[in-house]
PDB file of C-alpha atoms in Angstrom:
ATOM      1  CA  MET A   3       0.086  -0.177   0.008  1.00  0.00           C
ATOM      2  CA  THR A   4       1.322   3.467  -0.855  1.00  0.00           C
ATOM      3  CA  ALA A   5       1.504   6.737   0.827  1.00  0.00           C
ATOM      4  CA  GLN A   6      -1.151   8.033  -1.855  1.00  0.00           C
ATOM      5  CA  GLN A   7      -3.760   5.467  -0.603  1.00  0.00           C
ATOM      6  CA  THR A   8      -3.876   6.238   3.029  1.00  0.00           C
ATOM      7  CA  PRO A   9      -5.446   9.563   4.446  1.00  0.00           C
ATOM      8  CA  LYS A  10      -3.719  12.763   4.759  1.00  0.00           C
ATOM      9  CA  ASP A  11      -1.132  13.129   7.697  1.00  0.00           C
ATOM     10  CA  TRP A  12      -1.780   9.288   8.372  1.00  0.00           C
ATOM     11  CA  LYS A  13       1.292   7.884  10.465  1.00  0.00           C
ATOM     12  CA  THR A  14       3.554   5.134   8.862  1.00  0.00           C
ATOM     13  CA  TYR A  15       4.415   1.920  10.842  1.00  0.00           C
ATOM     14  CA  ASP A  16       7.811   3.058  11.983  1.00  0.00           C
ATOM     15  CA  GLN A  17       6.342   6.711  13.289  1.00  0.00           C
ATOM     16  CA  PHE A  18       4.062   5.282  15.741  1.00  0.00           C
ATOM     17  CA  ALA A  19       6.124   2.162  16.409  1.00  0.00           C
ATOM     18  CA  PHE A  20       9.151   4.114  18.412  1.00  0.00           C
ATOM     19  CA  GLY A  21       8.777   3.777  22.135  1.00  0.00           C
ATOM     20  CA  ILE A  22       5.937   1.366  21.847  1.00  0.00           C
ATOM     21  CA  ASP A  23       7.738  -0.991  23.796  1.00  0.00           C
ATOM     22  CA  THR A  24       8.418   1.067  26.909  1.00  0.00           C
ATOM     23  CA  ASN A  25       5.699  -0.826  29.116  1.00  0.00           C
ATOM     24  CA  ARG A  26       6.812  -4.283  27.732  1.00  0.00           C
ATOM     25  CA  LEU A  27       7.458  -7.200  30.193  1.00  0.00           C
ATOM     26  CA  PRO A  28      11.393  -7.962  30.083  1.00  0.00           C
ATOM     27  CA  ALA A  29      12.774 -10.773  28.140  1.00  0.00           C
ATOM     28  CA  SER A  30      13.218 -14.142  29.937  1.00  0.00           C
ATOM     29  CA  GLN A  31      16.113 -16.647  29.980  1.00  0.00           C
ATOM     30  CA  ALA A  32      13.948 -19.441  31.497  1.00  0.00           C
ATOM     31  CA  LEU A  33      13.913 -21.475  28.298  1.00  0.00           C
ATOM     32  CA  LYS A  34      18.004 -21.572  27.795  1.00  0.00           C
ATOM     33  CA  GLY A  35      18.990 -24.894  27.318  1.00  0.00           C
ATOM     34  CA  LYS A  36      15.442 -26.256  26.665  1.00  0.00           C
ATOM     35  CA  SER A  37      14.340 -28.309  23.605  1.00  0.00           C
ATOM     36  CA  PHE A  38      10.477 -28.911  22.514  1.00  0.00           C
ATOM     37  CA  ALA A  39       8.883 -30.908  19.847  1.00  0.00           C
ATOM     38  CA  VAL A  40       5.513 -29.300  18.796  1.00  0.00           C
ATOM     39  CA  ALA A  41       2.654 -31.238  17.059  1.00  0.00           C
ATOM     40  CA  PHE A  42       0.183 -29.268  15.387  1.00  0.00           C
ATOM     41  CA  ASP A  43      -3.349 -30.377  14.690  1.00  0.00           C
ATOM     42  CA  ASP A  44      -2.942 -30.062  11.058  1.00  0.00           C
ATOM     43  CA  GLY A  45       0.038 -32.259  11.098  1.00  0.00           C
ATOM     44  CA  ARG A  46       2.886 -29.787  11.146  1.00  0.00           C
ATOM     45  CA  ARG A  47       5.785 -30.677  13.358  1.00  0.00           C
ATOM     46  CA  LEU A  48       8.291 -28.258  14.679  1.00  0.00           C
ATOM     47  CA  ASP A  49      11.288 -29.083  16.758  1.00  0.00           C
ATOM     48  CA  LEU A  50      12.819 -25.915  18.870  1.00  0.00           C
ATOM     49  CA  ALA A  51      16.106 -25.916  20.896  1.00  0.00           C
ATOM     50  CA  PHE A  52      16.853 -22.831  22.783  1.00  0.00           C
ATOM     51  CA  THR A  53      20.427 -22.030  22.926  1.00  0.00           C
ATOM     52  CA  ASP A  54      19.986 -19.187  25.153  1.00  0.00           C
ATOM     53  CA  GLY A  55      17.125 -16.616  25.823  1.00  0.00           C
ATOM     54  CA  ASP A  56      17.672 -14.551  22.433  1.00  0.00           C
ATOM     55  CA  THR A  57      18.442 -17.480  19.854  1.00  0.00           C
ATOM     56  CA  LEU A  58      16.845 -20.923  18.932  1.00  0.00           C
ATOM     57  CA  ALA A  59      17.697 -23.714  16.826  1.00  0.00           C
ATOM     58  CA  TRP A  60      14.479 -24.909  14.603  1.00  0.00           C
ATOM     59  CA  ARG A  61      13.556 -27.928  12.387  1.00  0.00           C
ATOM     60  CA  GLU A  62      10.592 -28.691  10.328  1.00  0.00           C
ATOM     61  CA  GLY A  63      11.145 -31.406   8.089  1.00  0.00           C
ATOM     62  CA  SER A  64      14.007 -30.933   5.752  1.00  0.00           C
ATOM     63  CA  LEU A  65      14.139 -27.507   6.833  1.00  0.00           C
ATOM     64  CA  ALA A  66      16.344 -26.083   9.547  1.00  0.00           C
ATOM     65  CA  GLY A  67      17.837 -22.803  10.938  1.00  0.00           C
ATOM     66  CA  ALA A  68      19.099 -20.972  13.919  1.00  0.00           C
ATOM     67  CA  GLU A  69      17.095 -17.447  14.588  1.00  0.00           C
ATOM     68  CA  ALA A  70      16.750 -14.696  16.843  1.00  0.00           C
ATOM     69  CA  ALA A  71      14.117 -15.402  19.270  1.00  0.00           C
ATOM     70  CA  ASP A  72      12.122 -12.986  21.565  1.00  0.00           C
ATOM     71  CA  VAL A  73      10.879 -14.778  24.629  1.00  0.00           C
ATOM     72  CA  VAL A  74       8.646 -13.311  27.319  1.00  0.00           C
ATOM     73  CA  GLU A  75       7.035 -15.136  30.425  1.00  0.00           C
ATOM     74  CA  VAL A  76       3.407 -13.556  30.091  1.00  0.00           C
ATOM     75  CA  ALA A  77       1.999 -15.731  32.545  1.00  0.00           C
ATOM     76  CA  GLU A  78       2.913 -18.602  34.943  1.00  0.00           C
ATOM     77  CA  ASN A  79       4.696 -21.207  32.958  1.00  0.00           C
ATOM     78  CA  THR A  80       3.395 -19.623  29.727  1.00  0.00           C
ATOM     79  CA  TYR A  81       5.536 -17.970  27.203  1.00  0.00           C
ATOM     80  CA  PHE A  82       5.337 -15.823  24.395  1.00  0.00           C
ATOM     81  CA  ILE A  83       8.150 -16.715  21.926  1.00  0.00           C
ATOM     82  CA  ASP A  84       8.466 -14.601  18.525  1.00  0.00           C
ATOM     83  CA  ILE A  85      10.755 -15.800  15.935  1.00  0.00           C
ATOM     84  CA  ALA A  86      12.298 -13.636  13.022  1.00  0.00           C
ATOM     85  CA  PHE A  87      13.295 -15.926  10.167  1.00  0.00           C
ATOM     86  CA  ALA A  88      16.600 -14.388   8.234  1.00  0.00           C
ATOM     87  CA  ALA A  89      15.920 -16.233   5.141  1.00  0.00           C
ATOM     88  CA  LEU A  90      12.301 -15.214   5.381  1.00  0.00           C
ATOM     89  CA  PRO A  91      12.135 -11.613   5.952  1.00  0.00           C
ATOM     90  CA  THR A  92       8.644 -11.213   5.038  1.00  0.00           C
ATOM     91  CA  GLU A  93       7.608 -13.647   7.803  1.00  0.00           C
ATOM     92  CA  ALA A  94       7.709 -13.994  11.386  1.00  0.00           C
ATOM     93  CA  GLU A  95       5.983 -16.654  13.884  1.00  0.00           C
ATOM     94  CA  THR A  96       4.747 -16.259  17.197  1.00  0.00           C
ATOM     95  CA  LEU A  97       4.307 -19.166  19.412  1.00  0.00           C
ATOM     96  CA  ILE A  98       2.431 -18.966  22.898  1.00  0.00           C
ATOM     97  CA  LEU A  99       3.443 -22.069  24.999  1.00  0.00           C
ATOM     98  CA  ASN A 100       2.510 -23.328  28.335  1.00  0.00           C
ATOM     99  CA  LEU A 101       4.940 -25.852  29.790  1.00  0.00           C
ATOM    100  CA  VAL A 102       2.470 -27.348  32.265  1.00  0.00           C
ATOM    101  CA  THR A 103      -0.670 -27.662  30.416  1.00  0.00           C
ATOM    102  CA  ARG A 104       1.512 -28.351  26.967  1.00  0.00           C
ATOM    103  CA  ARG A 105      -0.783 -26.189  25.125  1.00  0.00           C
ATOM    104  CA  VAL A 106       0.669 -24.445  22.003  1.00  0.00           C
ATOM    105  CA  LEU A 107      -0.581 -21.643  19.710  1.00  0.00           C
ATOM    106  CA  SER A 108       0.970 -20.371  16.726  1.00  0.00           C
ATOM    107  CA  VAL A 109       0.305 -17.198  14.604  1.00  0.00           C
ATOM    108  CA  ARG A 110       2.363 -16.863  11.482  1.00  0.00           C
ATOM    109  CA  CYS A 111       2.436 -13.468   9.946  1.00  0.00           C
ATOM    110  CA  ILE A 112       3.367 -13.144   6.280  1.00  0.00           C
ATOM    111  CA  VAL A 113       3.917  -9.900   4.398  1.00  0.00           C
ATOM    112  CA  ARG A 114       2.461 -10.183   0.828  1.00  0.00           C
ATOM    113  CA  LYS A 115       2.888  -8.224  -2.394  1.00  0.00           C
ATOM    114  CA  PRO A 116       0.465  -5.481  -2.683  1.00  0.00           C
ATOM    115  CA  GLU A 117      -0.940  -6.930  -6.112  1.00  0.00           C
ATOM    116  CA  GLU A 118      -1.848 -10.031  -4.188  1.00  0.00           C
ATOM    117  CA  THR A 119      -4.015  -8.153  -1.651  1.00  0.00           C
ATOM    118  CA  VAL A 120      -6.302  -5.789  -3.345  1.00  0.00           C
ATOM    119  CA  GLY A 121      -9.045  -5.072  -0.963  1.00  0.00           C
ATOM    120  CA  GLU A 122      -7.227  -7.208   1.691  1.00  0.00           C
ATOM    121  CA  PRO A 123      -4.744  -6.341   4.677  1.00  0.00           C
ATOM    122  CA  GLN A 124      -1.341  -6.659   3.076  1.00  0.00           C
ATOM    123  CA  VAL A 125      -0.183  -8.673   5.925  1.00  0.00           C
ATOM    124  CA  SER A 126      -1.957 -12.113   6.365  1.00  0.00           C
ATOM    125  CA  GLN A 127      -1.996 -14.340   9.474  1.00  0.00           C
ATOM    126  CA  ILE A 128      -2.024 -18.178   9.573  1.00  0.00           C
ATOM    127  CA  PHE A 129      -3.123 -19.842  13.126  1.00  0.00           C
ATOM    128  CA  ARG A 130      -2.369 -23.405  14.114  1.00  0.00           C
ATOM    129  CA  VAL A 131      -3.035 -25.176  17.612  1.00  0.00           C
ATOM    130  CA  GLY A 132      -0.707 -27.769  18.981  1.00  0.00           C
ATOM    131  CA  VAL A 133       0.907 -29.254  21.883  1.00  0.00           C
ATOM    132  CA  ILE A 134       4.236 -30.002  23.106  1.00  0.00           C
ATOM    133  CA  ASP A 135       4.857 -33.543  22.014  1.00  0.00           C
ATOM    134  CA  ASP A 136       6.817 -35.153  24.807  1.00  0.00           C
ATOM    135  CA  GLY A 137       4.793 -38.331  25.390  1.00  0.00           C
ATOM    136  CA  GLN A 138       2.694 -36.812  28.141  1.00  0.00           C
ATOM    137  CA  PRO A 139      -0.966 -35.800  27.612  1.00  0.00           C
ATOM    138  CA  ALA A 140      -2.151 -32.061  27.162  1.00  0.00           C
ATOM    139  CA  THR A 141      -4.369 -30.540  29.884  1.00  0.00           C
ATOM    140  CA  GLY A 142      -6.502 -27.609  30.490  1.00  0.00           C
ATOM    141  CA  LEU A 143      -8.418 -25.745  27.631  1.00  0.00           C
ATOM    142  CA  VAL A 144      -7.742 -26.091  23.870  1.00  0.00           C
ATOM    143  CA  PRO A 145      -6.776 -22.802  22.613  1.00  0.00           C
ATOM    144  CA  ALA A 146      -9.933 -21.865  20.312  1.00  0.00           C
ATOM    145  CA  GLU A 147     -11.392 -18.657  18.504  1.00  0.00           C
ATOM    146  CA  THR A 148     -13.354 -16.968  21.076  1.00  0.00           C
ATOM    147  CA  ARG A 149     -16.318 -14.142  21.324  1.00  0.00           C
ATOM    148  CA  ASP A 150     -15.364 -13.421  24.951  1.00  0.00           C
ATOM    149  CA  LEU A 151     -13.899  -9.966  24.303  1.00  0.00           C
ATOM    150  CA  ILE A 152     -16.971  -8.583  22.117  1.00  0.00           C
ATOM    151  CA  GLY A 153     -18.423  -5.435  23.751  1.00  0.00           C
ATOM    152  CA  LEU A 154     -15.007  -4.501  25.609  1.00  0.00           C
ATOM    153  CA  ARG A 155     -13.886  -0.991  25.686  1.00  0.00           C
ATOM    154  CA  ALA A 156     -10.210  -0.901  27.064  1.00  0.00           C
ATOM    155  CA  HIS A 157      -7.106   1.514  27.369  1.00  0.00           C
ATOM    156  CA  PHE A 158      -3.891   0.308  26.555  1.00  0.00           C
ATOM    157  CA  THR A 159      -0.716   2.457  27.632  1.00  0.00           C
ATOM    158  CA  TYR A 160       2.332   1.471  26.000  1.00  0.00           C
ATOM    159  CA  SER A 161       4.443   4.373  27.213  1.00  0.00           C
ATOM    160  CA  PRO A 162       3.698   7.847  28.514  1.00  0.00           C
ATOM    161  CA  ASN A 163       3.469   8.968  24.757  1.00  0.00           C
ATOM    162  CA  HIS A 164       1.345   5.761  23.367  1.00  0.00           C
ATOM    163  CA  VAL A 165      -2.162   5.245  24.635  1.00  0.00           C
ATOM    164  CA  TYR A 166      -4.823   3.682  22.546  1.00  0.00           C
ATOM    165  CA  GLU A 167      -8.423   2.713  23.259  1.00  0.00           C
ATOM    166  CA  HIS A 168      -9.790  -0.456  21.673  1.00  0.00           C
ATOM    167  CA  THR A 169     -13.512  -1.358  21.442  1.00  0.00           C
ATOM    168  CA  TYR A 170     -14.067  -5.209  20.354  1.00  0.00           C
ATOM    169  CA  LEU A 171     -16.960  -5.000  17.764  1.00  0.00           C
ATOM    170  CA  SER A 172     -17.442  -8.562  16.807  1.00  0.00           C
ATOM    171  CA  SER A 173     -15.522 -11.798  16.257  1.00  0.00           C
ATOM    172  CA  GLN A 174     -14.058 -10.514  13.340  1.00  0.00           C
ATOM    173  CA  ARG A 175     -13.506  -6.553  13.601  1.00  0.00           C
ATOM    174  CA  TYR A 176     -12.399  -4.218  16.313  1.00  0.00           C
ATOM    175  CA  CYS A 177     -12.033  -0.305  16.156  1.00  0.00           C
ATOM    176  CA  TRP A 178      -9.201   1.490  17.925  1.00  0.00           C
ATOM    177  CA  GLN A 179      -8.347   5.231  18.251  1.00  0.00           C
ATOM    178  CA  CYS A 180      -5.126   7.084  19.641  1.00  0.00           C
ATOM    179  CA  LEU A 181      -5.746   9.013  22.799  1.00  0.00           C
ATOM    180  CA  LYS A 182      -2.266  10.128  23.282  1.00  0.00           C
ATOM    181  CA  GLY A 183       0.667  10.012  20.870  1.00  0.00           C
ATOM    182  CA  VAL A 184       1.775  10.962  17.293  1.00  0.00           C
ATOM    183  CA  GLN A 185      -1.669   9.248  15.923  1.00  0.00           C
ATOM    184  CA  ARG A 186      -3.523  11.068  18.237  1.00  0.00           C
ATOM    185  CA  GLY A 187      -7.089  11.812  16.646  1.00  0.00           C
ATOM    186  CA  HIS A 188      -6.371   9.031  14.173  1.00  0.00           C
ATOM    187  CA  GLY A 189      -8.626   5.740  14.344  1.00  0.00           C
ATOM    188  CA  ASP A 190     -10.104   2.797  12.273  1.00  0.00           C
ATOM    189  CA  VAL A 191     -11.858  -0.585  12.250  1.00  0.00           C
ATOM    190  CA  ASP A 192      -9.650  -3.337  11.247  1.00  0.00           C
ATOM    191  CA  LEU A 193     -10.012  -7.173  10.853  1.00  0.00           C
ATOM    192  CA  THR A 194      -9.087  -9.403  13.995  1.00  0.00           C
ATOM    193  CA  THR A 195      -8.932 -12.707  15.164  1.00  0.00           C
ATOM    194  CA  THR A 196      -9.020 -13.793  18.971  1.00  0.00           C
ATOM    195  CA  PHE A 197      -8.110 -17.157  20.735  1.00  0.00           C
ATOM    196  CA  LYS A 198      -8.762 -18.012  24.180  1.00  0.00           C
ATOM    197  CA  PHE A 199      -5.610 -19.633  25.442  1.00  0.00           C
ATOM    198  CA  ALA A 200      -6.443 -20.172  29.091  1.00  0.00           C
ATOM    199  CA  GLU A 201      -8.569 -18.478  31.767  1.00  0.00           C
ATOM    200  CA  ASP A 202      -8.078 -14.825  31.635  1.00  0.00           C
ATOM    201  CA  GLN A 203      -5.608 -15.357  29.098  1.00  0.00           C
ATOM    202  CA  TYR A 204      -6.229 -14.252  25.058  1.00  0.00           C
ATOM    203  CA  VAL A 205      -4.256 -14.003  22.020  1.00  0.00           C
ATOM    204  CA  PHE A 206      -5.416 -11.135  20.125  1.00  0.00           C
ATOM    205  CA  THR A 207      -4.262 -10.316  16.664  1.00  0.00           C
ATOM    206  CA  PHE A 208      -5.273  -7.623  14.146  1.00  0.00           C
ATOM    207  CA  ARG A 209      -4.726  -7.014  10.348  1.00  0.00           C
ATOM    208  CA  GLU A 210      -4.489  -3.332   9.293  1.00  0.00           C
ATOM    209  CA  PHE A 211      -6.013  -2.024   5.997  1.00  0.00           C
ATOM    210  CA  LYS A 212      -4.668   1.520   5.874  1.00  0.00           C
ATOM    211  CA  ILE A 213      -0.759   0.407   6.246  1.00  0.00           C
ATOM    212  CA  PRO A 214       0.799  -3.054   5.765  1.00  0.00           C
ATOM    213  CA  VAL A 215       1.292  -4.221   9.646  1.00  0.00           C
ATOM    214  CA  ALA A 216      -0.229  -6.944  11.578  1.00  0.00           C
ATOM    215  CA  SER A 217       0.011  -7.581  14.947  1.00  0.00           C
ATOM    216  CA  VAL A 218      -0.052 -10.446  17.929  1.00  0.00           C
ATOM    217  CA  PHE A 219      -0.704  -9.794  21.654  1.00  0.00           C
ATOM    218  CA  PHE A 220      -1.002 -12.020  24.548  1.00  0.00           C
ATOM    219  CA  TYR A 221      -3.485 -10.333  26.777  1.00  0.00           C
ATOM    220  CA  ASN A 222      -3.380 -11.487  30.705  1.00  0.00           C
ATOM    221  CA  PHE A 223      -6.152 -10.183  32.210  1.00  0.00           C
ATOM    222  CA  ALA A 224      -5.214 -11.493  35.675  1.00  0.00           C
ATOM    223  CA  THR A 225      -2.383  -9.018  35.421  1.00  0.00           C
ATOM    224  CA  LEU A 226      -3.871  -6.449  33.414  1.00  0.00           C
ATOM    225  CA  ARG A 227      -0.734  -6.806  30.902  1.00  0.00           C
ATOM    226  CA  SER A 228      -0.431  -6.721  27.041  1.00  0.00           C
ATOM    227  CA  THR A 229       2.785  -8.234  25.409  1.00  0.00           C
ATOM    228  CA  GLY A 230       3.079  -8.523  21.543  1.00  0.00           C
ATOM    229  CA  LYS A 231       4.488  -7.362  18.546  1.00  0.00           C
ATOM    230  CA  PHE A 232       3.893  -5.901  14.789  1.00  0.00           C
ATOM    231  CA  LEU A 233       5.200  -7.020  11.660  1.00  0.00           C
ATOM    232  CA  GLY A 234       4.904  -4.679   8.620  1.00  0.00           C
ATOM    233  CA  ILE A 235       6.669  -2.344   6.244  1.00  0.00           C
ATOM    234  CA  THR A 236       8.009   1.174   7.329  1.00  0.00           C
ATOM    235  CA  GLY A 237       7.434   4.419   5.752  1.00  0.00           C
ATOM    236  CA  ASP A 238      10.836   3.986   3.568  1.00  0.00           C
ATOM    237  CA  GLY A 239       9.708   0.528   2.275  1.00  0.00           C
ATOM    238  CA  LYS A 240      11.800  -1.585   4.964  1.00  0.00           C
ATOM    239  CA  LEU A 241      10.567  -4.548   6.976  1.00  0.00           C
ATOM    240  CA  ALA A 242      10.336  -4.336  10.485  1.00  0.00           C
ATOM    241  CA  ASN A 243       9.359  -6.868  13.444  1.00  0.00           C
ATOM    242  CA  ASN A 244       8.845  -4.555  16.498  1.00  0.00           C
ATOM    243  CA  LYS A 245       8.207  -5.315  20.170  1.00  0.00           C
ATOM    244  CA  ALA A 246       5.437  -4.003  21.980  1.00  0.00           C
ATOM    245  CA  GLY A 247       3.550  -4.108  25.456  1.00  0.00           C
ATOM    246  CA  ALA A 248       1.129  -2.358  27.464  1.00  0.00           C
ATOM    247  CA  HIS A 249      -0.835  -1.849  30.837  1.00  0.00           C
ATOM    248  CA  ILE A 250      -4.186  -2.805  30.080  1.00  0.00           C
ATOM    249  CA  SER A 251      -7.072  -0.492  31.826  1.00  0.00           C
ATOM    250  CA  LYS A 252     -10.841  -1.704  31.079  1.00  0.00           C
ATOM    251  CA  ALA A 253     -13.002   0.924  30.405  1.00  0.00           C
ATOM    252  CA  SER A 254     -16.625  -0.404  30.063  1.00  0.00           C
ATOM    253  CA  MET A 255     -18.657  -3.492  28.651  1.00  0.00           C
ATOM    254  CA  THR A 256     -21.525  -3.564  26.233  1.00  0.00           C
ATOM    255  CA  LEU A 257     -23.931  -6.339  26.802  1.00  0.00           C
ATOM    256  CA  TYR A 258     -26.161  -7.383  23.817  1.00  0.00           C
ATOM    257  CA  ARG A 259     -29.763  -8.711  24.210  1.00  0.00           C
ATOM    258  CA  PRO A 260     -30.397 -12.480  23.021  1.00  0.00           C
ATOM    259  CA  GLY A 261     -30.479 -12.723  19.274  1.00  0.00           C
ATOM    260  CA  GLU A 262     -28.751  -9.155  18.528  1.00  0.00           C
ATOM    261  CA  ALA A 263     -25.433 -10.181  19.331  1.00  0.00           C
ATOM    262  CA  PRO A 264     -22.592  -9.173  16.611  1.00  0.00           C
ATOM    263  CA  VAL A 265     -21.397 -11.976  14.568  1.00  0.00           C
TER     264      VAL A 265
END
């Protein structure tokens, strides 16, 4: 998507992303030296070996590599793992992994060519549910798409200069507006997919129309913290995979009458 297709004064990805990781949870070294085999419901298998908290070796069939990894403990025994692929700069994969329940959710973000995405967000997302395949049974909730957030209005403070309001309209769309920061006064409605990972834990994703960017966030409503990332194209045409994180403040909840709830 080019600048000519966006509204006047619309900010690019890099213009709003600077400093948006100020309130992010710290990186974790807890997975250093650990290895996991992940089996997904669609038959995909992925082997992970963490050499330290910042890098991991992976293998998927005949493919293998060593990549930079962003690891954050977002809830007890639960990790947000974001993998940037050196050989595939237009792609990144986020894994949510619980060491006790052995549940895993993968979100693969892919920046596509503009001509392939007319009328669609340029960055797409692929979702896979899986388990840690260590011979032990998985327990707890199976991650699944949810309608739990519909009607919620909440404020996200990423830094003193980044405050956003989200209103979750349906299972497919949410509305955002900037309350403080370089995007103040800007807002839009974008495509979203939300998974419930465990009680009070959600994986929220969105795909923007006006600029080529998509995001993956883990919401922990027990601690009121949001941890995530953005993958997209900056104003000068470069690919960027940026960290983000916020304090969450619930503002209100809209309740719908039976038969009148959004899709």
